[in-house]
Short mmCIF file of C-alpha atoms and ligand atoms in Angstrom, two decimals:
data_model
loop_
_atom_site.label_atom_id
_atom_site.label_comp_id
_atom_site.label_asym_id
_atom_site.label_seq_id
_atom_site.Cartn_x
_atom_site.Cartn_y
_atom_site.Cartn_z
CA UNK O 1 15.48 -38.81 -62.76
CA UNK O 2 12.22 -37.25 -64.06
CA UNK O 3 11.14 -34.08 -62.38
CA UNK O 4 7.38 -32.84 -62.74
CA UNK O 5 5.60 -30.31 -60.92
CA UNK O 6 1.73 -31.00 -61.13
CA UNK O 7 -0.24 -33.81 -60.07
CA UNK O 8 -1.68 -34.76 -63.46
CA UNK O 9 2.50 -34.81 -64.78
CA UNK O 10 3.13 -37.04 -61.76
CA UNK O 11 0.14 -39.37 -62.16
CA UNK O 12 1.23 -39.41 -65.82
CA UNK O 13 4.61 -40.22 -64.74
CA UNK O 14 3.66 -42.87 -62.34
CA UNK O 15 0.93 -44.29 -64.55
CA UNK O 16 2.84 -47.30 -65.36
CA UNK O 17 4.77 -48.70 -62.93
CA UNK O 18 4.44 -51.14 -59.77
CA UNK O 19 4.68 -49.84 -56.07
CA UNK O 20 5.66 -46.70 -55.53
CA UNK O 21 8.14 -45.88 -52.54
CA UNK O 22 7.61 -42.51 -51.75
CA UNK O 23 10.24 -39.92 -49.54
CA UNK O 24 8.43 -36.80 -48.59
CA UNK O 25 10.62 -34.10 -47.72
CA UNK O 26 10.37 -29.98 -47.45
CA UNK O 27 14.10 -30.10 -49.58
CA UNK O 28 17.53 -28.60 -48.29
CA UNK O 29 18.34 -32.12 -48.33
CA UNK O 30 20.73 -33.99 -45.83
CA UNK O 31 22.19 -37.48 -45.67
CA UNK O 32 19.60 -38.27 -43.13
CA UNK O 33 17.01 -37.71 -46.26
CA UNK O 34 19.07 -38.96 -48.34
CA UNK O 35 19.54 -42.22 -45.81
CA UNK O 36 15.47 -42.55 -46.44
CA UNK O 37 16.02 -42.53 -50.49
CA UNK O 38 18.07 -45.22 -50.12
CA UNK O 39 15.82 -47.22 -48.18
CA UNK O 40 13.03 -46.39 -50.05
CA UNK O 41 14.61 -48.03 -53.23
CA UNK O 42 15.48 -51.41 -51.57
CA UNK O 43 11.09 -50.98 -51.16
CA UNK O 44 9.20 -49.85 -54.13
CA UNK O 45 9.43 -50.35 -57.57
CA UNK O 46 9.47 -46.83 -58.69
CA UNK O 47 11.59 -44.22 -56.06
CA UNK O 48 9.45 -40.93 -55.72
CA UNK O 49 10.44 -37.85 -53.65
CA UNK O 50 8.35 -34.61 -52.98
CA UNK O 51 10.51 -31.33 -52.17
CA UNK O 52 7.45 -28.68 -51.00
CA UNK O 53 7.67 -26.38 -47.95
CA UNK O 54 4.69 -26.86 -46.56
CA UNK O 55 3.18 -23.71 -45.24
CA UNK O 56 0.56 -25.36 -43.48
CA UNK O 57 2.66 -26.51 -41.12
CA UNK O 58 4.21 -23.57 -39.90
CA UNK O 59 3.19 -20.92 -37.10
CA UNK O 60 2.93 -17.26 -38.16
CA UNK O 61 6.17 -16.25 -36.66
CA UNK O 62 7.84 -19.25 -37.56
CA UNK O 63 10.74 -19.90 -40.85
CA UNK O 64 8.19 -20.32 -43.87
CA UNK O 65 9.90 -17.36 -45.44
CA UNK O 66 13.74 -18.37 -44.32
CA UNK O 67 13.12 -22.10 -44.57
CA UNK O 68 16.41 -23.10 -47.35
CA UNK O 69 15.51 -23.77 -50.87
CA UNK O 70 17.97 -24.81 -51.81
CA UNK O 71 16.32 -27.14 -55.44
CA UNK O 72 19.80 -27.17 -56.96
CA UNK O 73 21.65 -28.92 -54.91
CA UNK O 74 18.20 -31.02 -53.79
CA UNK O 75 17.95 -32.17 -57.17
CA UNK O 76 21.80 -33.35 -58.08
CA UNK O 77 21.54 -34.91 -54.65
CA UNK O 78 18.36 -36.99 -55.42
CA UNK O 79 19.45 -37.65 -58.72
CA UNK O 80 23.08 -39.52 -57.06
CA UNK O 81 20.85 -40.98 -54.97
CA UNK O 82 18.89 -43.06 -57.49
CA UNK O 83 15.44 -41.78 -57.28
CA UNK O 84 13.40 -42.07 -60.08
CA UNK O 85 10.49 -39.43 -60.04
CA UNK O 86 11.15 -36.00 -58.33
CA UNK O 87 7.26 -34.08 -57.34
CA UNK O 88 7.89 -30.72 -56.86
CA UNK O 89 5.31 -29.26 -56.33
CA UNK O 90 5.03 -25.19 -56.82
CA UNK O 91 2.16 -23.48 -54.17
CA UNK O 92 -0.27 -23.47 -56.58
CA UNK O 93 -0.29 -26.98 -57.56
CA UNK O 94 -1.00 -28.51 -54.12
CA UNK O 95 -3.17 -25.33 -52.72
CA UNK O 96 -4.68 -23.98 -56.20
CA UNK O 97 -7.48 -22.46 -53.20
CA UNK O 98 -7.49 -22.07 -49.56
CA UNK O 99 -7.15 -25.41 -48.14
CA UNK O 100 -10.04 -25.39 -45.81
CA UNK O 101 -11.04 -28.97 -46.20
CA UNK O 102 -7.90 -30.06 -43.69
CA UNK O 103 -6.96 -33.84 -42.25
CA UNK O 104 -7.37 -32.79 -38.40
CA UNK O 105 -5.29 -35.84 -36.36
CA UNK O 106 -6.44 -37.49 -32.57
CA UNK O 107 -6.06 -34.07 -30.28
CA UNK O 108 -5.41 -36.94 -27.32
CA UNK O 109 -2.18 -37.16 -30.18
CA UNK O 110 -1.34 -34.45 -32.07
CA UNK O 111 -2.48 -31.62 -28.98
CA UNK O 112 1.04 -33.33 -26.81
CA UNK O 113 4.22 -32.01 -26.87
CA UNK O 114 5.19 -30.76 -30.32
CA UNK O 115 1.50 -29.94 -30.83
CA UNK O 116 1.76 -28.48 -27.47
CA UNK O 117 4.34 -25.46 -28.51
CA UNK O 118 3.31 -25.85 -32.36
CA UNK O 119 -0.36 -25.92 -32.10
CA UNK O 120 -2.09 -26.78 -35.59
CA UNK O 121 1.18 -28.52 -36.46
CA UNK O 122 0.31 -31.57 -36.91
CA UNK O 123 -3.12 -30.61 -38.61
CA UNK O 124 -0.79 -28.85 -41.31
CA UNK O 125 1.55 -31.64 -41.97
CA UNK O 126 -1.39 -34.52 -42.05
CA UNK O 127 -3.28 -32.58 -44.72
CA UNK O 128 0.09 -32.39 -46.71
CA UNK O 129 0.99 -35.41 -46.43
CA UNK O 130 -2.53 -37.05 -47.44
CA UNK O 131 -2.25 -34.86 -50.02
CA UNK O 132 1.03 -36.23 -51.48
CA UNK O 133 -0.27 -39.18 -50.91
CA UNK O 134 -2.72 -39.26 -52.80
CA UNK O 135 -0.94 -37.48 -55.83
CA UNK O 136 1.69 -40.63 -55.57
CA UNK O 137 -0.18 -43.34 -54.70
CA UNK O 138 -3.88 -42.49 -56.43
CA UNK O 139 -4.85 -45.77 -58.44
CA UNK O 140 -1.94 -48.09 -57.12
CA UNK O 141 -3.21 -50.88 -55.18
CA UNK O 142 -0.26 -50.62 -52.61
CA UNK O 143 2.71 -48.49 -51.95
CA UNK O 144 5.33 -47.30 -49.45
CA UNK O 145 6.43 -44.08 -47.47
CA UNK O 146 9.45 -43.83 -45.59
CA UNK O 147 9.75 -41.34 -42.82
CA UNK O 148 12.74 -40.86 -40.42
CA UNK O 149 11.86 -41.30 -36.65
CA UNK O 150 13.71 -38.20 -35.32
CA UNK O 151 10.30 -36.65 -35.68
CA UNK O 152 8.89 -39.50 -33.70
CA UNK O 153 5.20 -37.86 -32.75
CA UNK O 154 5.15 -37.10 -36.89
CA UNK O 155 5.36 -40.51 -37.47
CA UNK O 156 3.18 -41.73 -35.24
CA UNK O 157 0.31 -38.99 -36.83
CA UNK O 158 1.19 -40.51 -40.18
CA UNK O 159 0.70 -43.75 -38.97
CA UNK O 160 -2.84 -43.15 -37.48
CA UNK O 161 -4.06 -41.45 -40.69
CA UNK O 162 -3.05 -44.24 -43.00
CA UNK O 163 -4.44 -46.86 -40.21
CA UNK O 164 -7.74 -44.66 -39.56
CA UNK O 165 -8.35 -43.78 -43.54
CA UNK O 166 -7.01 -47.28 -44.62
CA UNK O 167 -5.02 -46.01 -47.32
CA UNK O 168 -3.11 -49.49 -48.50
CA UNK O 169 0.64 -47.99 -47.47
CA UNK O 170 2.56 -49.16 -45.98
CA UNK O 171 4.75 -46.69 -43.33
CA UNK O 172 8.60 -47.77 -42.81
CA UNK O 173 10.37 -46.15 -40.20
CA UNK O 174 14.05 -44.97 -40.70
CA UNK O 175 16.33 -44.68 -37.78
CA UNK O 176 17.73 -41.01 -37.01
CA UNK O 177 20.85 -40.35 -39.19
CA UNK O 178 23.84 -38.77 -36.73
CA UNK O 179 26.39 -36.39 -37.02
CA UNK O 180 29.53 -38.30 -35.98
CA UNK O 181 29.82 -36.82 -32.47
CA UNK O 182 25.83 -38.07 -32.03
CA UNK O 183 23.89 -35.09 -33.39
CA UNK O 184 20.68 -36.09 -35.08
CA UNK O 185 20.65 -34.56 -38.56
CA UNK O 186 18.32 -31.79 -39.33
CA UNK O 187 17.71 -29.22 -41.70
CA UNK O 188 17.30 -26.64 -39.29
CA UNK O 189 21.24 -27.96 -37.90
CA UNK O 190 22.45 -25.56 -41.06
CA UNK O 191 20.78 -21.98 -38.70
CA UNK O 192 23.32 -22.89 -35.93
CA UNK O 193 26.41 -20.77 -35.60
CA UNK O 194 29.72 -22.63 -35.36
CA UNK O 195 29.60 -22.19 -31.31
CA UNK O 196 26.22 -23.29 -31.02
CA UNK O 197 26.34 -26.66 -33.59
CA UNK O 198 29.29 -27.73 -30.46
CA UNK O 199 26.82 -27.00 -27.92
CA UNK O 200 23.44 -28.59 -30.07
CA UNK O 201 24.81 -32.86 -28.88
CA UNK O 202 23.86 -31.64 -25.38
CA UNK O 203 20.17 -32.23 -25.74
CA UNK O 204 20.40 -35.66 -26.99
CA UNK O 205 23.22 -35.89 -24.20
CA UNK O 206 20.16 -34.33 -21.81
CA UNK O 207 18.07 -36.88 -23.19
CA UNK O 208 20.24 -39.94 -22.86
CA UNK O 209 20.91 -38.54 -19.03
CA UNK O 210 17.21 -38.38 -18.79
CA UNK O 211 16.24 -42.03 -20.14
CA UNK O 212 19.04 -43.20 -17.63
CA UNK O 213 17.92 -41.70 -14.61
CA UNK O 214 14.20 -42.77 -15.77
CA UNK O 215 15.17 -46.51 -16.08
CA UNK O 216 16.77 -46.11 -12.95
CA UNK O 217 13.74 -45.23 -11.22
CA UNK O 218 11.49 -47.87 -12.96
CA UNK O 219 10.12 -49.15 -9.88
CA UNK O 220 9.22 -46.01 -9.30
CA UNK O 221 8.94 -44.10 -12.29
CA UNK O 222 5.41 -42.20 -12.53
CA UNK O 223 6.17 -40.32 -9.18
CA UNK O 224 9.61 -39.74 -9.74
CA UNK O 225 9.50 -38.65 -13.23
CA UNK O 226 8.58 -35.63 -12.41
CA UNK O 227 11.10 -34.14 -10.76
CA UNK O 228 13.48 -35.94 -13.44
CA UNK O 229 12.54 -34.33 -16.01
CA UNK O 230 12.68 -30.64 -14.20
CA UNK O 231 16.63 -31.22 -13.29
CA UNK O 232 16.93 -32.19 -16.90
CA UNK O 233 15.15 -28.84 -18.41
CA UNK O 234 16.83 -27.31 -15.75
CA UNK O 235 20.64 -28.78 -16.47
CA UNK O 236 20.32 -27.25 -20.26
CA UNK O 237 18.73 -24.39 -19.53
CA UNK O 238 22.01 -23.54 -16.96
CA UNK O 239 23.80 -23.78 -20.48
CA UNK O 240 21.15 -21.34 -22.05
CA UNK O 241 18.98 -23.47 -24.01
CA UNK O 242 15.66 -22.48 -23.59
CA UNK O 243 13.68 -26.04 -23.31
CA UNK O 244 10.19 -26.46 -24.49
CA UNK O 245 9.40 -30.49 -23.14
CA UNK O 246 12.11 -32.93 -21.61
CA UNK O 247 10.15 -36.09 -21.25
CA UNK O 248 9.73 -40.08 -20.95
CA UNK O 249 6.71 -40.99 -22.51
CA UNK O 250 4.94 -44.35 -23.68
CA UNK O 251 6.07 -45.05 -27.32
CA UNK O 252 2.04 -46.29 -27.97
CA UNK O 253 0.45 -43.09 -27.28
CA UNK O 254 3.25 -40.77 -26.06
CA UNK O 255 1.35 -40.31 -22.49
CA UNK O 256 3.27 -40.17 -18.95
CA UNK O 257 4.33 -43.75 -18.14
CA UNK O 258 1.93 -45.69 -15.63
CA UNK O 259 3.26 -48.33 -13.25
CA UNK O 260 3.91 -51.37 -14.51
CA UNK O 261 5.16 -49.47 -18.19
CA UNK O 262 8.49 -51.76 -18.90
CA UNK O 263 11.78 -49.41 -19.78
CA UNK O 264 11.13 -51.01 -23.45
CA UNK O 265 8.06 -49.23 -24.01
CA UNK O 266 9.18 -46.00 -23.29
CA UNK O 267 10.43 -43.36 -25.13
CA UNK O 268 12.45 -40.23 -24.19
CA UNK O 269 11.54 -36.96 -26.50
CA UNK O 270 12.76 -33.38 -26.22
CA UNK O 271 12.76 -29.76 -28.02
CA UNK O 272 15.04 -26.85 -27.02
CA UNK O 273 15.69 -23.59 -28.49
CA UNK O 274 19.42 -22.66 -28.82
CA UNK O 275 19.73 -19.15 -29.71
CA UNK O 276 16.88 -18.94 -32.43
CA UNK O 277 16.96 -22.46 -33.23
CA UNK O 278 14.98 -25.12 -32.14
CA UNK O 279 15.87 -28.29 -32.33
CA UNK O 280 14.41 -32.25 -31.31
CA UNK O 281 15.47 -35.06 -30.82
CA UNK O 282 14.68 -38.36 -29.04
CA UNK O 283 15.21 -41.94 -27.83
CA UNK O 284 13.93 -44.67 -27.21
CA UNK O 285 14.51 -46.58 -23.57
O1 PAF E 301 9.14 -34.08 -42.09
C1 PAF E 301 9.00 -33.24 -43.00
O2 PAF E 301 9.93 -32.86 -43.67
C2 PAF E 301 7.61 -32.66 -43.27
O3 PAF E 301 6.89 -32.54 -42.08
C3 PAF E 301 6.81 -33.46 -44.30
C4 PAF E 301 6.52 -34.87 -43.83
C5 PAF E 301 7.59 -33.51 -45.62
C6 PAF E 301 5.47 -32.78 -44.58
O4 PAF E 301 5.64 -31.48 -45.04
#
């Protein structure tokens, strides 16, 4: 596996080969990421991951400074994973000045839910990731980017900037990667304590309750919903999570369901804070 840093080594690297399939990640690696490496090489001709922590993308009192690096280990796992180019990038590569030209997403979008508790969010991570796209995928006439769907609104930002800028990549979505008892892998999983990683299945137990009682009330769902998803924010906050959104939303353009929405075109999402981490999840009805 080749590692480079800047974007002229990486273009150099790249310069040759077919289709890239790119993996971006922000590193302390997990088999969920490591899940999307392996997809990614079944894609592309030439496997390319990007391990930068993205401070764009995070609030001022939010983990930039605590985020794991953890490169080490990132590599050697990369590396057994079978991916070819490794782009890690150092600050100063991708923002060698203030980065105040910025890829600004939909508001009707990005302003929901995680843009709704993380507000510029999902300005930080579009202007990232066109970034790395570009540096990967500059002079190829086609490529492909693999991104996992436990960050479901992400992917649906990344879609609408490739669709809206016609970039010619193509955007493959991974399944969530579990914990055997059901917990959907994170990075942020490693800041629980050993009580609190047995307590973190309950929100995607919360949500599962939630898309049940929803599909239940299908005939009825826009005026029951509601009151749904209070008694679930309410059921984990009784076991002291504090809950930021508990909702069933329309997988197209994550807005409250209307009548007539069908159970298969829904999609439950969540975000709770246990202790001083917060974690997501979601699924689809
Ligand atoms: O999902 C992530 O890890 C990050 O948001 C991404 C896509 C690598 C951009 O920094």
């Amino acid at each position: 596996m080749q590692i480079v840093h800047s974007i002229p080594e990486l273009r150099h690297a790249l310069r040759a080969t077919g289709r890239p399939a790119f993996v971006p990640t922000m590193g302390n690696l997990h088999a969920g990421h490591l899940a999307l490496v392996e997809q990614a090489r079944a894609l592309g001709d030439v496997t390319v991951a990007s391990i930068f922590v993205n401070r764009l993308q995070f609030l001022p009192h939010e983990d930039f400074d605590s985020y794991p690096r953890t490169f080490e280990s990132d590599r050697a796992k990369l590396q057994a994973a079978g991916c070819d180019v490794l782009f890690a990038p150092r600050e100063a590569d991708l923002y060698p000045e203030p980065q105040t030209f910025k890829v600004v997403p939909d508001p009707a979008l990005s302003n929901l839910l995680e843009g709704e508790f993380r507000p510029g969010f999902f300005t930080g991570v579009a202007t990232v990731v066109m970034k790395l796209f570009m540096a990967v995928f500059a002079g190829k006439p086609q490529g492909v980017a693999v991104f996992g769907k436990k960050d479901y609104q992400q992917l649906m930002v990344i879609r609408g900037l490739v669709r809206q800028f016609a970039l010619p990549i193509e955007i493959v979505a991974h399944d969530t990667e579990r914990a055997a008892d059901g917990l959907a892998l994170s990075s942020r999983n490693g800041y629980l304590s050993e009580a609190e990683r047995a307590e973190a299945l309950q929100l995607s137990l919360a949500l599962r309750a939630l898309a049940r009682d929803a599909v239940a009330a299908a005939h009825a769902l826009p005026a029951q919903l509601p009151a749904l998803e209070a008694a679930a924010r309410q059921a984990l906050a009784a076991r002291g999570w504090q809950p930021d959104y508990l909702t069933v939303r329309r997988r197209a353009d994550l807005l409250p369901p209307q009548a007539g929405d069908a159970a298969g075109s829904l999609v439950a999402l969540g975000a709770a804070r246990l202790g001083s981490t917060r974690l997501i999840d979601n699924l689809e009805l």
